Amino acid sequence: MLRIVASGCVNPSTKVVSFNLNVFGIDCRFGNDVTTMPLNIKPADQSRFTYKNLRDLNDNNKAYKSPLAVICHVDVNAFFAQYEQNRLNLSHDDPVVCLQWNSIIAVSYAARKYGINRMDTLESAKRKCPHLVVAHTAVFKRGDPTWKYVNYRPSPVNHKVSLDPYRRESRKMMRIFQSFCDLVEKASVDESFMDFGRLVFKRLMLLFPELVKGMERTSDRLPQVPLEGFSDLDWQGIVILCDEDEEEKEGPVISDWDDVVDLIGSNLAYELRQMLIKELNYTTSAGVGRVKTLAKLASGYNKPDLQTIVRSRAIPDFLKRFSIKDFWSLGGKIGDLVLSRLSSGTVEEDEDQIGYIRDHYSLKDLISRFDHDRELAQRVYDIVRGQLYAALSSRIDIKSMASNKNFRGPSVNCSKDLLPWLDVFVGDLVLRLQDLDEETDTVRRPTKFALGMTCGRVTKLKQCTMTPIKDYAEFTKRLKQLSVKLLGELESTRKGNADFSSVYPCIQASLTISGFISLEGFANIDELMKKQSTEGRSEGSKPVFHPRKRRNLGIATLLTQGKVKSAEGAADDYICSECRKRILKSNMDEHKDYHVALKLDQDLNSQNQKHQEYHGQSQLPF
DNA sequence: TACTCACAG
DNA sequence: GGCTGTGAGTA
């Protein structure tokens, strides 16, 4: 048994936790009564890495493939519950649950101490903790396209849940991530991956300037890890150890540069998490490792408010503790299939399922066992070795967006019953699209639109194409029109002789927008209007989708911190008279359109203000 | 285009 | 366990 001091952002003070795992915890330097252990540096005779491996870290497109890659996964603890806790000005110690109708969808860690989990009903949770704070999600009222937090217990008959507040908050977090790191993949509303490559590279160059000298000798090995020069660097978080007594006594071994980049990565992750606490008051868990799969497993390994570091050398030991089903995309039937084809059937080997798979199957074996699904075979092969070097993808490629509701009882029996919900769906979609536009600096519009309805076991779907409309109010109008049109078509779809009763009573309905294009292809609003007036049903002559040019946020990184670069390209700049922002000449037209659109958008903006009303709310709904 | 299934919270 | 999204496959 190893006694360690657990790090934490919120409650870092003096809490001593015991772990019976081979991990190494480092205090976060909040307490001044803690003595930190010196780094355990034992340089290998020769580095396994080349200058190219190191240099690739500094390249957005190559870093993830480097054996020195540093990928971080950050996960907000019980996100919805923490959001509600902050919204209601409560502390991390108040037991909070987030409610959706009668079921609990998030439990704060303070509430978990009472044994409450997501399976509980509201009643059973209250029995476990009478002073539990219960916050229902925001809701749309039937017929109202704006969501609100209400001071009563909403009923599913007249309301639809809105997850918009969480998405907005998620966007704020993304901004923080992006201000810190130049390559961020949003994995879900409360999870992101980050490629720390450039940040690590810069810190390495500052700490060990001699590395710069060899940088051109790409295929040469890196020099030995030096004994000095680490400044006052220390591990942050919980470091997974190898099966060596030595590491437990002397700390995690640093013998090659992969250990050094992890050391730096642990500090970066910690700094980032502190930012999140400071700016938005969220506790998070983070994981740092070579690849996304490791980072993700690591972030879930120590919770809440803790981070876990998986050095390359610790990968086999770390993966022992997981099942193949713990990996993303293998949690369901595919994972079951993989297991059924590969399991040993013996008890001992099941304890190290991943190790067994690694040691008993060649890639060829896997391919034949997976019916020649080479892709799956390769994925499993890499996953069990912790070497699935996958690139981070940006959220630009979202394919569709849907707003959906399941109706309780026979409450939707005719068009008139459904129409108010269509308003809700449209409001939901437009708001979210607007959010996405702001987030990604694009004007994105769908070319496809679909209405789905379920009656009994039968789901019917009607789809149509649409021409992009830039202005949000106009776009909203159009969606409403089209949804009504589609409703008419769905109602009159008949199988044989059946009449429109085939869609009623409706137990589920949804609107989906998809086929997104960027309107940046249009030079100005006039051209767009012209395009609209010639709207046809055909799919031809679409404006080209230009993926957003990523903002160059690397400027906020270590080497340039505090410095503002303004000299470059000043000749091509122009200052907008409306907003005083510096705009590239080539973007002037687009920017003017932006202001036109802004004015047209006043309606929606006033709606947004309504959404702010809940802030500062002190009284609990119930 | 219409529909189904799988997956992740 | 209900609800809410997403993406991929198929005919």
mmCIF file with all atom_site columns, N, CA and C in Angstrom, chain A residues 168-222:
data_model
loop_
_atom_site.group_PDB
_atom_site.id
_atom_site.type_symbol
_atom_site.label_atom_id
_atom_site.label_alt_id
_atom_site.label_comp_id
_atom_site.label_asym_id
_atom_site.label_entity_id
_atom_site.label_seq_id
_atom_site.pdbx_PDB_ins_code
_atom_site.Cartn_x
_atom_site.Cartn_y
_atom_site.Cartn_z
_atom_site.occupancy
_atom_site.B_iso_or_equiv
_atom_site.pdbx_formal_charge
_atom_site.auth_seq_id
_atom_site.auth_comp_id
_atom_site.auth_asym_id
_atom_site.auth_atom_id
_atom_site.pdbx_PDB_model_num
ATOM 1   N N  . ARG A 1 168 ? -24.305 25.965 -24.444 1.00 0.00 ? 168 ARG A N  1
ATOM 2   C CA . ARG A 1 168 ? -23.689 27.294 -24.384 1.00 0.00 ? 168 ARG A CA 1
ATOM 3   C C  . ARG A 1 168 ? -22.502 27.302 -23.443 1.00 0.00 ? 168 ARG A C  1
ATOM 4   N N  . GLU A 1 169 ? -22.704 26.676 -22.326 1.00 0.00 ? 169 GLU A N  1
ATOM 5   C CA . GLU A 1 169 ? -21.615 26.597 -21.362 1.00 0.00 ? 169 GLU A CA 1
ATOM 6   C C  . GLU A 1 169 ? -20.448 25.827 -21.963 1.00 0.00 ? 169 GLU A C  1
ATOM 7   N N  . SER A 1 170 ? -20.796 24.783 -22.683 1.00 0.00 ? 170 SER A N  1
ATOM 8   C CA . SER A 1 170 ? -19.786 23.976 -23.331 1.00 0.00 ? 170 SER A CA 1
ATOM 9   C C  . SER A 1 170 ? -18.957 24.834 -24.282 1.00 0.00 ? 170 SER A C  1
ATOM 10  N N  . ARG A 1 171 ? -19.620 25.763 -24.927 1.00 0.00 ? 171 ARG A N  1
ATOM 11  C CA . ARG A 1 171 ? -18.917 26.649 -25.859 1.00 0.00 ? 171 ARG A CA 1
ATOM 12  C C  . ARG A 1 171 ? -17.937 27.548 -25.119 1.00 0.00 ? 171 ARG A C  1
ATOM 13  N N  . LYS A 1 172 ? -18.358 28.008 -23.948 1.00 0.00 ? 172 LYS A N  1
ATOM 14  C CA . LYS A 1 172 ? -17.439 28.827 -23.156 1.00 0.00 ? 172 LYS A CA 1
ATOM 15  C C  . LYS A 1 172 ? -16.195 28.017 -22.797 1.00 0.00 ? 172 LYS A C  1
ATOM 16  N N  . MET A 1 173 ? -16.420 26.772 -22.448 1.00 0.00 ? 173 MET A N  1
ATOM 17  C CA . MET A 1 173 ? -15.271 25.926 -22.102 1.00 0.00 ? 173 MET A CA 1
ATOM 18  C C  . MET A 1 173 ? -14.366 25.742 -23.309 1.00 0.00 ? 173 MET A C  1
ATOM 19  N N  . MET A 1 174 ? -15.000 25.527 -24.460 1.00 0.00 ? 174 MET A N  1
ATOM 20  C CA . MET A 1 174 ? -14.215 25.357 -25.683 1.00 0.00 ? 174 MET A CA 1
ATOM 21  C C  . MET A 1 174 ? -13.326 26.577 -25.923 1.00 0.00 ? 174 MET A C  1
ATOM 22  N N  . ARG A 1 175 ? -13.868 27.754 -25.664 1.00 0.00 ? 175 ARG A N  1
ATOM 23  C CA . ARG A 1 175 ? -13.059 28.961 -25.880 1.00 0.00 ? 175 ARG A CA 1
ATOM 24  C C  . ARG A 1 175 ? -11.836 28.960 -24.980 1.00 0.00 ? 175 ARG A C  1
ATOM 25  N N  . ILE A 1 176 ? -12.039 28.507 -23.766 1.00 0.00 ? 176 ILE A N  1
ATOM 26  C CA . ILE A 1 176 ? -10.901 28.441 -22.857 1.00 0.00 ? 176 ILE A CA 1
ATOM 27  C C  . ILE A 1 176 ? -9.887  27.419 -23.361 1.00 0.00 ? 176 ILE A C  1
ATOM 28  N N  . PHE A 1 177 ? -10.398 26.272 -23.775 1.00 0.00 ? 177 PHE A N  1
ATOM 29  C CA . PHE A 1 177 ? -9.490  25.255 -24.313 1.00 0.00 ? 177 PHE A CA 1
ATOM 30  C C  . PHE A 1 177 ? -8.717  25.821 -25.503 1.00 0.00 ? 177 PHE A C  1
ATOM 31  N N  . GLN A 1 178 ? -9.439  26.514 -26.375 1.00 0.00 ? 178 GLN A N  1
ATOM 32  C CA . GLN A 1 178 ? -8.789  27.011 -27.591 1.00 0.00 ? 178 GLN A CA 1
ATOM 33  C C  . GLN A 1 178 ? -7.828  28.147 -27.315 1.00 0.00 ? 178 GLN A C  1
ATOM 34  N N  . SER A 1 179 ? -8.088  28.882 -26.250 1.00 0.00 ? 179 SER A N  1
ATOM 35  C CA . SER A 1 179 ? -7.145  29.941 -25.912 1.00 0.00 ? 179 SER A CA 1
ATOM 36  C C  . SER A 1 179 ? -5.853  29.338 -25.382 1.00 0.00 ? 179 SER A C  1
ATOM 37  N N  . PHE A 1 180 ? -5.970  28.120 -24.893 1.00 0.00 ? 180 PHE A N  1
ATOM 38  C CA . PHE A 1 180 ? -4.817  27.457 -24.283 1.00 0.00 ? 180 PHE A CA 1
ATOM 39  C C  . PHE A 1 180 ? -4.061  26.593 -25.290 1.00 0.00 ? 180 PHE A C  1
ATOM 40  N N  . CYS A 1 181 ? -4.810  25.967 -26.180 1.00 0.00 ? 181 CYS A N  1
ATOM 41  C CA . CYS A 1 181 ? -4.239  24.941 -27.048 1.00 0.00 ? 181 CYS A CA 1
ATOM 42  C C  . CYS A 1 181 ? -4.747  25.119 -28.474 1.00 0.00 ? 181 CYS A C  1
ATOM 43  N N  . ASP A 1 182 ? -3.871  24.923 -29.446 1.00 0.00 ? 182 ASP A N  1
ATOM 44  C CA . ASP A 1 182 ? -4.230  25.233 -30.832 1.00 0.00 ? 182 ASP A CA 1
ATOM 45  C C  . ASP A 1 182 ? -4.970  24.112 -31.538 1.00 0.00 ? 182 ASP A C  1
ATOM 46  N N  . LEU A 1 183 ? -5.115  22.956 -30.898 1.00 0.00 ? 183 LEU A N  1
ATOM 47  C CA . LEU A 1 183 ? -5.808  21.853 -31.564 1.00 0.00 ? 183 LEU A CA 1
ATOM 48  C C  . LEU A 1 183 ? -6.723  21.150 -30.567 1.00 0.00 ? 183 LEU A C  1
ATOM 49  N N  . VAL A 1 184 ? -8.003  21.404 -30.693 1.00 0.00 ? 184 VAL A N  1
ATOM 50  C CA . VAL A 1 184 ? -8.983  20.896 -29.740 1.00 0.00 ? 184 VAL A CA 1
ATOM 51  C C  . VAL A 1 184 ? -10.064 20.137 -30.483 1.00 0.00 ? 184 VAL A C  1
ATOM 52  N N  . GLU A 1 185 ? -10.391 18.966 -29.999 1.00 0.00 ? 185 GLU A N  1
ATOM 53  C CA . GLU A 1 185 ? -11.529 18.226 -30.535 1.00 0.00 ? 185 GLU A CA 1
ATOM 54  C C  . GLU A 1 185 ? -12.589 18.120 -29.461 1.00 0.00 ? 185 GLU A C  1
ATOM 55  N N  . LYS A 1 186 ? -13.746 18.649 -29.787 1.00 0.00 ? 186 LYS A N  1
ATOM 56  C CA . LYS A 1 186 ? -14.852 18.541 -28.857 1.00 0.00 ? 186 LYS A CA 1
ATOM 57  C C  . LYS A 1 186 ? -15.460 17.150 -29.019 1.00 0.00 ? 186 LYS A C  1
ATOM 58  N N  . ALA A 1 187 ? -15.369 16.334 -27.983 1.00 0.00 ? 187 ALA A N  1
ATOM 59  C CA . ALA A 1 187 ? -15.837 14.951 -28.088 1.00 0.00 ? 187 ALA A CA 1
ATOM 60  C C  . ALA A 1 187 ? -17.310 14.844 -27.721 1.00 0.00 ? 187 ALA A C  1
ATOM 61  N N  . SER A 1 188 ? -17.754 15.689 -26.814 1.00 0.00 ? 188 SER A N  1
ATOM 62  C CA . SER A 1 188 ? -19.170 15.751 -26.464 1.00 0.00 ? 188 SER A CA 1
ATOM 63  C C  . SER A 1 188 ? -19.372 17.062 -25.731 1.00 0.00 ? 188 SER A C  1
ATOM 64  N N  . VAL A 1 189 ? -20.548 17.232 -25.186 1.00 0.00 ? 189 VAL A N  1
ATOM 65  C CA . VAL A 1 189 ? -20.851 18.516 -24.564 1.00 0.00 ? 189 VAL A CA 1
ATOM 66  C C  . VAL A 1 189 ? -19.924 18.802 -23.377 1.00 0.00 ? 189 VAL A C  1
ATOM 67  N N  . ASP A 1 190 ? -19.405 17.754 -22.762 1.00 0.00 ? 190 ASP A N  1
ATOM 68  C CA . ASP A 1 190 ? -18.554 17.989 -21.592 1.00 0.00 ? 190 ASP A CA 1
ATOM 69  C C  . ASP A 1 190 ? -17.168 17.344 -21.685 1.00 0.00 ? 190 ASP A C  1
ATOM 70  N N  . GLU A 1 191 ? -16.772 16.965 -22.877 1.00 0.00 ? 191 GLU A N  1
ATOM 71  C CA . GLU A 1 191 ? -15.469 16.324 -23.041 1.00 0.00 ? 191 GLU A CA 1
ATOM 72  C C  . GLU A 1 191 ? -14.726 16.895 -24.238 1.00 0.00 ? 191 GLU A C  1
ATOM 73  N N  . SER A 1 192 ? -13.426 17.069 -24.079 1.00 0.00 ? 192 SER A N  1
ATOM 74  C CA . SER A 1 192 ? -12.611 17.495 -25.217 1.00 0.00 ? 192 SER A CA 1
ATOM 75  C C  . SER A 1 192 ? -11.252 16.803 -25.203 1.00 0.00 ? 192 SER A C  1
ATOM 76  N N  . PHE A 1 193 ? -10.754 16.592 -26.386 1.00 0.00 ? 193 PHE A N  1
ATOM 77  C CA . PHE A 1 193 ? -9.375  16.139 -26.540 1.00 0.00 ? 193 PHE A CA 1
ATOM 78  C C  . PHE A 1 193 ? -8.520  17.333 -26.932 1.00 0.00 ? 193 PHE A C  1
ATOM 79  N N  . MET A 1 194 ? -7.288  17.341 -26.489 1.00 0.00 ? 194 MET A N  1
ATOM 80  C CA . MET A 1 194 ? -6.361  18.375 -26.903 1.00 0.00 ? 194 MET A CA 1
ATOM 81  C C  . MET A 1 194 ? -5.022  17.768 -27.282 1.00 0.00 ? 194 MET A C  1
ATOM 82  N N  . ASP A 1 195 ? -4.437  18.342 -28.331 1.00 0.00 ? 195 ASP A N  1
ATOM 83  C CA . ASP A 1 195 ? -3.108  17.933 -28.754 1.00 0.00 ? 195 ASP A CA 1
ATOM 84  C C  . ASP A 1 195 ? -2.124  18.957 -28.196 1.00 0.00 ? 195 ASP A C  1
ATOM 85  N N  . PHE A 1 196 ? -1.387  18.564 -27.192 1.00 0.00 ? 196 PHE A N  1
ATOM 86  C CA . PHE A 1 196 ? -0.471  19.486 -26.511 1.00 0.00 ? 196 PHE A CA 1
ATOM 87  C C  . PHE A 1 196 ? 0.864   19.641 -27.248 1.00 0.00 ? 196 PHE A C  1
ATOM 88  N N  . GLY A 1 197 ? 0.981   19.066 -28.428 1.00 0.00 ? 197 GLY A N  1
ATOM 89  C CA . GLY A 1 197 ? 2.259   19.029 -29.134 1.00 0.00 ? 197 GLY A CA 1
ATOM 90  C C  . GLY A 1 197 ? 3.047   20.329 -29.150 1.00 0.00 ? 197 GLY A C  1
ATOM 91  N N  . ARG A 1 198 ? 2.436   21.374 -29.661 1.00 0.00 ? 198 ARG A N  1
ATOM 92  C CA . ARG A 1 198 ? 3.142   22.644 -29.775 1.00 0.00 ? 198 ARG A CA 1
ATOM 93  C C  . ARG A 1 198 ? 3.525   23.202 -28.410 1.00 0.00 ? 198 ARG A C  1
ATOM 94  N N  . LEU A 1 199 ? 2.607   23.087 -27.478 1.00 0.00 ? 199 LEU A N  1
ATOM 95  C CA . LEU A 1 199 ? 2.901   23.599 -26.139 1.00 0.00 ? 199 LEU A CA 1
ATOM 96  C C  . LEU A 1 199 ? 4.074   22.864 -25.505 1.00 0.00 ? 199 LEU A C  1
ATOM 97  N N  . VAL A 1 200 ? 4.058   21.556 -25.659 1.00 0.00 ? 200 VAL A N  1
ATOM 98  C CA . VAL A 1 200 ? 5.149   20.753 -25.104 1.00 0.00 ? 200 VAL A CA 1
ATOM 99  C C  . VAL A 1 200 ? 6.467   21.108 -25.798 1.00 0.00 ? 200 VAL A C  1
ATOM 100 N N  . PHE A 1 201 ? 6.384   21.214 -27.112 1.00 0.00 ? 201 PHE A N  1
ATOM 101 C CA . PHE A 1 201 ? 7.580   21.537 -27.891 1.00 0.00 ? 201 PHE A CA 1
ATOM 102 C C  . PHE A 1 201 ? 8.218   22.836 -27.398 1.00 0.00 ? 201 PHE A C  1
ATOM 103 N N  . LYS A 1 202 ? 7.393   23.853 -27.242 1.00 0.00 ? 202 LYS A N  1
ATOM 104 C CA . LYS A 1 202 ? 7.932   25.151 -26.837 1.00 0.00 ? 202 LYS A CA 1
ATOM 105 C C  . LYS A 1 202 ? 8.561   25.079 -25.451 1.00 0.00 ? 202 LYS A C  1
ATOM 106 N N  . ARG A 1 203 ? 7.906   24.401 -24.550 1.00 0.00 ? 203 ARG A N  1
ATOM 107 C CA . ARG A 1 203 ? 8.484   24.292 -23.206 1.00 0.00 ? 203 ARG A CA 1
ATOM 108 C C  . ARG A 1 203 ? 9.794   23.513 -23.226 1.00 0.00 ? 203 ARG A C  1
ATOM 109 N N  . LEU A 1 204 ? 9.823   22.488 -24.060 1.00 0.00 ? 204 LEU A N  1
ATOM 110 C CA . LEU A 1 204 ? 11.059  21.707 -24.172 1.00 0.00 ? 204 LEU A CA 1
ATOM 111 C C  . LEU A 1 204 ? 12.205  22.587 -24.664 1.00 0.00 ? 204 LEU A C  1
ATOM 112 N N  . MET A 1 205 ? 11.902  23.418 -25.671 1.00 0.00 ? 205 MET A N  1
ATOM 113 C CA . MET A 1 205 ? 12.939  24.279 -26.234 1.00 0.00 ? 205 MET A CA 1
ATOM 114 C C  . MET A 1 205 ? 13.440  25.281 -25.194 1.00 0.00 ? 205 MET A C  1
ATOM 115 N N  . LEU A 1 206 ? 12.509  25.753 -24.367 1.00 0.00 ? 206 LEU A N  1
ATOM 116 C CA . LEU A 1 206 ? 12.925  26.707 -23.335 1.00 0.00 ? 206 LEU A CA 1
ATOM 117 C C  . LEU A 1 206 ? 13.768  26.035 -22.273 1.00 0.00 ? 206 LEU A C  1
ATOM 118 N N  . LEU A 1 207 ? 13.380  24.838 -21.890 1.00 0.00 ? 207 LEU A N  1
ATOM 119 C CA . LEU A 1 207 ? 14.105  24.139 -20.827 1.00 0.00 ? 207 LEU A CA 1
ATOM 120 C C  . LEU A 1 207 ? 15.445  23.610 -21.321 1.00 0.00 ? 207 LEU A C  1
ATOM 121 N N  . PHE A 1 208 ? 15.443  23.080 -22.563 1.00 0.00 ? 208 PHE A N  1
ATOM 122 C CA . PHE A 1 208 ? 16.651  22.419 -23.073 1.00 0.00 ? 208 PHE A CA 1
ATOM 123 C C  . PHE A 1 208 ? 17.042  22.995 -24.429 1.00 0.00 ? 208 PHE A C  1
ATOM 124 N N  . PRO A 1 209 ? 17.582  24.237 -24.418 1.00 0.00 ? 209 PRO A N  1
ATOM 125 C CA . PRO A 1 209 ? 17.876  24.927 -25.684 1.00 0.00 ? 209 PRO A CA 1
ATOM 126 C C  . PRO A 1 209 ? 18.845  24.136 -26.551 1.00 0.00 ? 209 PRO A C  1
ATOM 127 N N  . GLU A 1 210 ? 19.616  23.245 -25.971 1.00 0.00 ? 210 GLU A N  1
ATOM 128 C CA . GLU A 1 210 ? 20.580  22.493 -26.776 1.00 0.00 ? 210 GLU A CA 1
ATOM 129 C C  . GLU A 1 210 ? 19.864  21.596 -27.789 1.00 0.00 ? 210 GLU A C  1
ATOM 130 N N  . LEU A 1 211 ? 18.595  21.301 -27.546 1.00 0.00 ? 211 LEU A N  1
ATOM 131 C CA . LEU A 1 211 ? 17.836  20.489 -28.497 1.00 0.00 ? 211 LEU A CA 1
ATOM 132 C C  . LEU A 1 211 ? 17.676  21.205 -29.835 1.00 0.00 ? 211 LEU A C  1
ATOM 133 N N  . VAL A 1 212 ? 17.646  22.536 -29.788 1.00 0.00 ? 212 VAL A N  1
ATOM 134 C CA . VAL A 1 212 ? 17.442  23.313 -31.006 1.00 0.00 ? 212 VAL A CA 1
ATOM 135 C C  . VAL A 1 212 ? 18.555  23.025 -32.015 1.00 0.00 ? 212 VAL A C  1
ATOM 136 N N  . LYS A 1 213 ? 19.748  22.868 -31.489 1.00 0.00 ? 213 LYS A N  1
ATOM 137 C CA . LYS A 1 213 ? 20.916  22.699 -32.363 1.00 0.00 ? 213 LYS A CA 1
ATOM 138 C C  . LYS A 1 213 ? 20.761  21.519 -33.318 1.00 0.00 ? 213 LYS A C  1
ATOM 139 N N  . GLY A 1 214 ? 20.263  20.405 -32.801 1.00 0.00 ? 214 GLY A N  1
ATOM 140 C CA . GLY A 1 214 ? 20.215  19.208 -33.632 1.00 0.00 ? 214 GLY A CA 1
ATOM 141 C C  . GLY A 1 214 ? 18.986  19.091 -34.496 1.00 0.00 ? 214 GLY A C  1
ATOM 142 N N  . MET A 1 215 ? 18.141  20.084 -34.413 1.00 0.00 ? 215 MET A N  1
ATOM 143 C CA . MET A 1 215 ? 16.797  19.948 -34.983 1.00 0.00 ? 215 MET A CA 1
ATOM 144 C C  . MET A 1 215 ? 16.800  19.609 -36.470 1.00 0.00 ? 215 MET A C  1
ATOM 145 N N  . GLU A 1 216 ? 17.871  19.969 -37.194 1.00 0.00 ? 216 GLU A N  1
ATOM 146 C CA . GLU A 1 216 ? 17.910  19.687 -38.626 1.00 0.00 ? 216 GLU A CA 1
ATOM 147 C C  . GLU A 1 216 ? 18.321  18.248 -38.913 1.00 0.00 ? 216 GLU A C  1
ATOM 148 N N  . ARG A 1 217 ? 18.950  17.625 -37.957 1.00 0.00 ? 217 ARG A N  1
ATOM 149 C CA . ARG A 1 217 ? 19.393  16.236 -38.163 1.00 0.00 ? 217 ARG A CA 1
ATOM 150 C C  . ARG A 1 217 ? 18.231  15.293 -37.871 1.00 0.00 ? 217 ARG A C  1
ATOM 151 N N  . THR A 1 218 ? 17.283  15.305 -38.795 1.00 0.00 ? 218 THR A N  1
ATOM 152 C CA . THR A 1 218 ? 15.982  14.716 -38.494 1.00 0.00 ? 218 THR A CA 1
ATOM 153 C C  . THR A 1 218 ? 16.047  13.249 -38.064 1.00 0.00 ? 218 THR A C  1
ATOM 154 N N  . SER A 1 219 ? 16.926  12.459 -38.719 1.00 0.00 ? 219 SER A N  1
ATOM 155 C CA . SER A 1 219 ? 16.879  11.035 -38.426 1.00 0.00 ? 219 SER A CA 1
ATOM 156 C C  . SER A 1 219 ? 17.808  10.642 -37.279 1.00 0.00 ? 219 SER A C  1
ATOM 157 N N  . ASP A 1 220 ? 18.587  11.600 -36.788 1.00 0.00 ? 220 ASP A N  1
ATOM 158 C CA . ASP A 1 220 ? 19.451  11.310 -35.636 1.00 0.00 ? 220 ASP A CA 1
ATOM 159 C C  . ASP A 1 220 ? 18.639  11.092 -34.377 1.00 0.00 ? 220 ASP A C  1
ATOM 160 N N  . ARG A 1 221 ? 19.207  10.299 -33.481 1.00 0.00 ? 221 ARG A N  1
ATOM 161 C CA . ARG A 1 221 ? 18.565  10.120 -32.187 1.00 0.00 ? 221 ARG A CA 1
ATOM 162 C C  . ARG A 1 221 ? 18.702  11.388 -31.351 1.00 0.00 ? 221 ARG A C  1
ATOM 163 N N  . LEU A 1 222 ? 17.757  11.582 -30.503 1.00 0.00 ? 222 LEU A N  1
ATOM 164 C CA . LEU A 1 222 ? 17.857  12.685 -29.554 1.00 0.00 ? 222 LEU A CA 1
ATOM 165 C C  . LEU A 1 222 ? 18.964  12.373 -28.550 1.00 0.00 ? 222 LEU A C  1
#
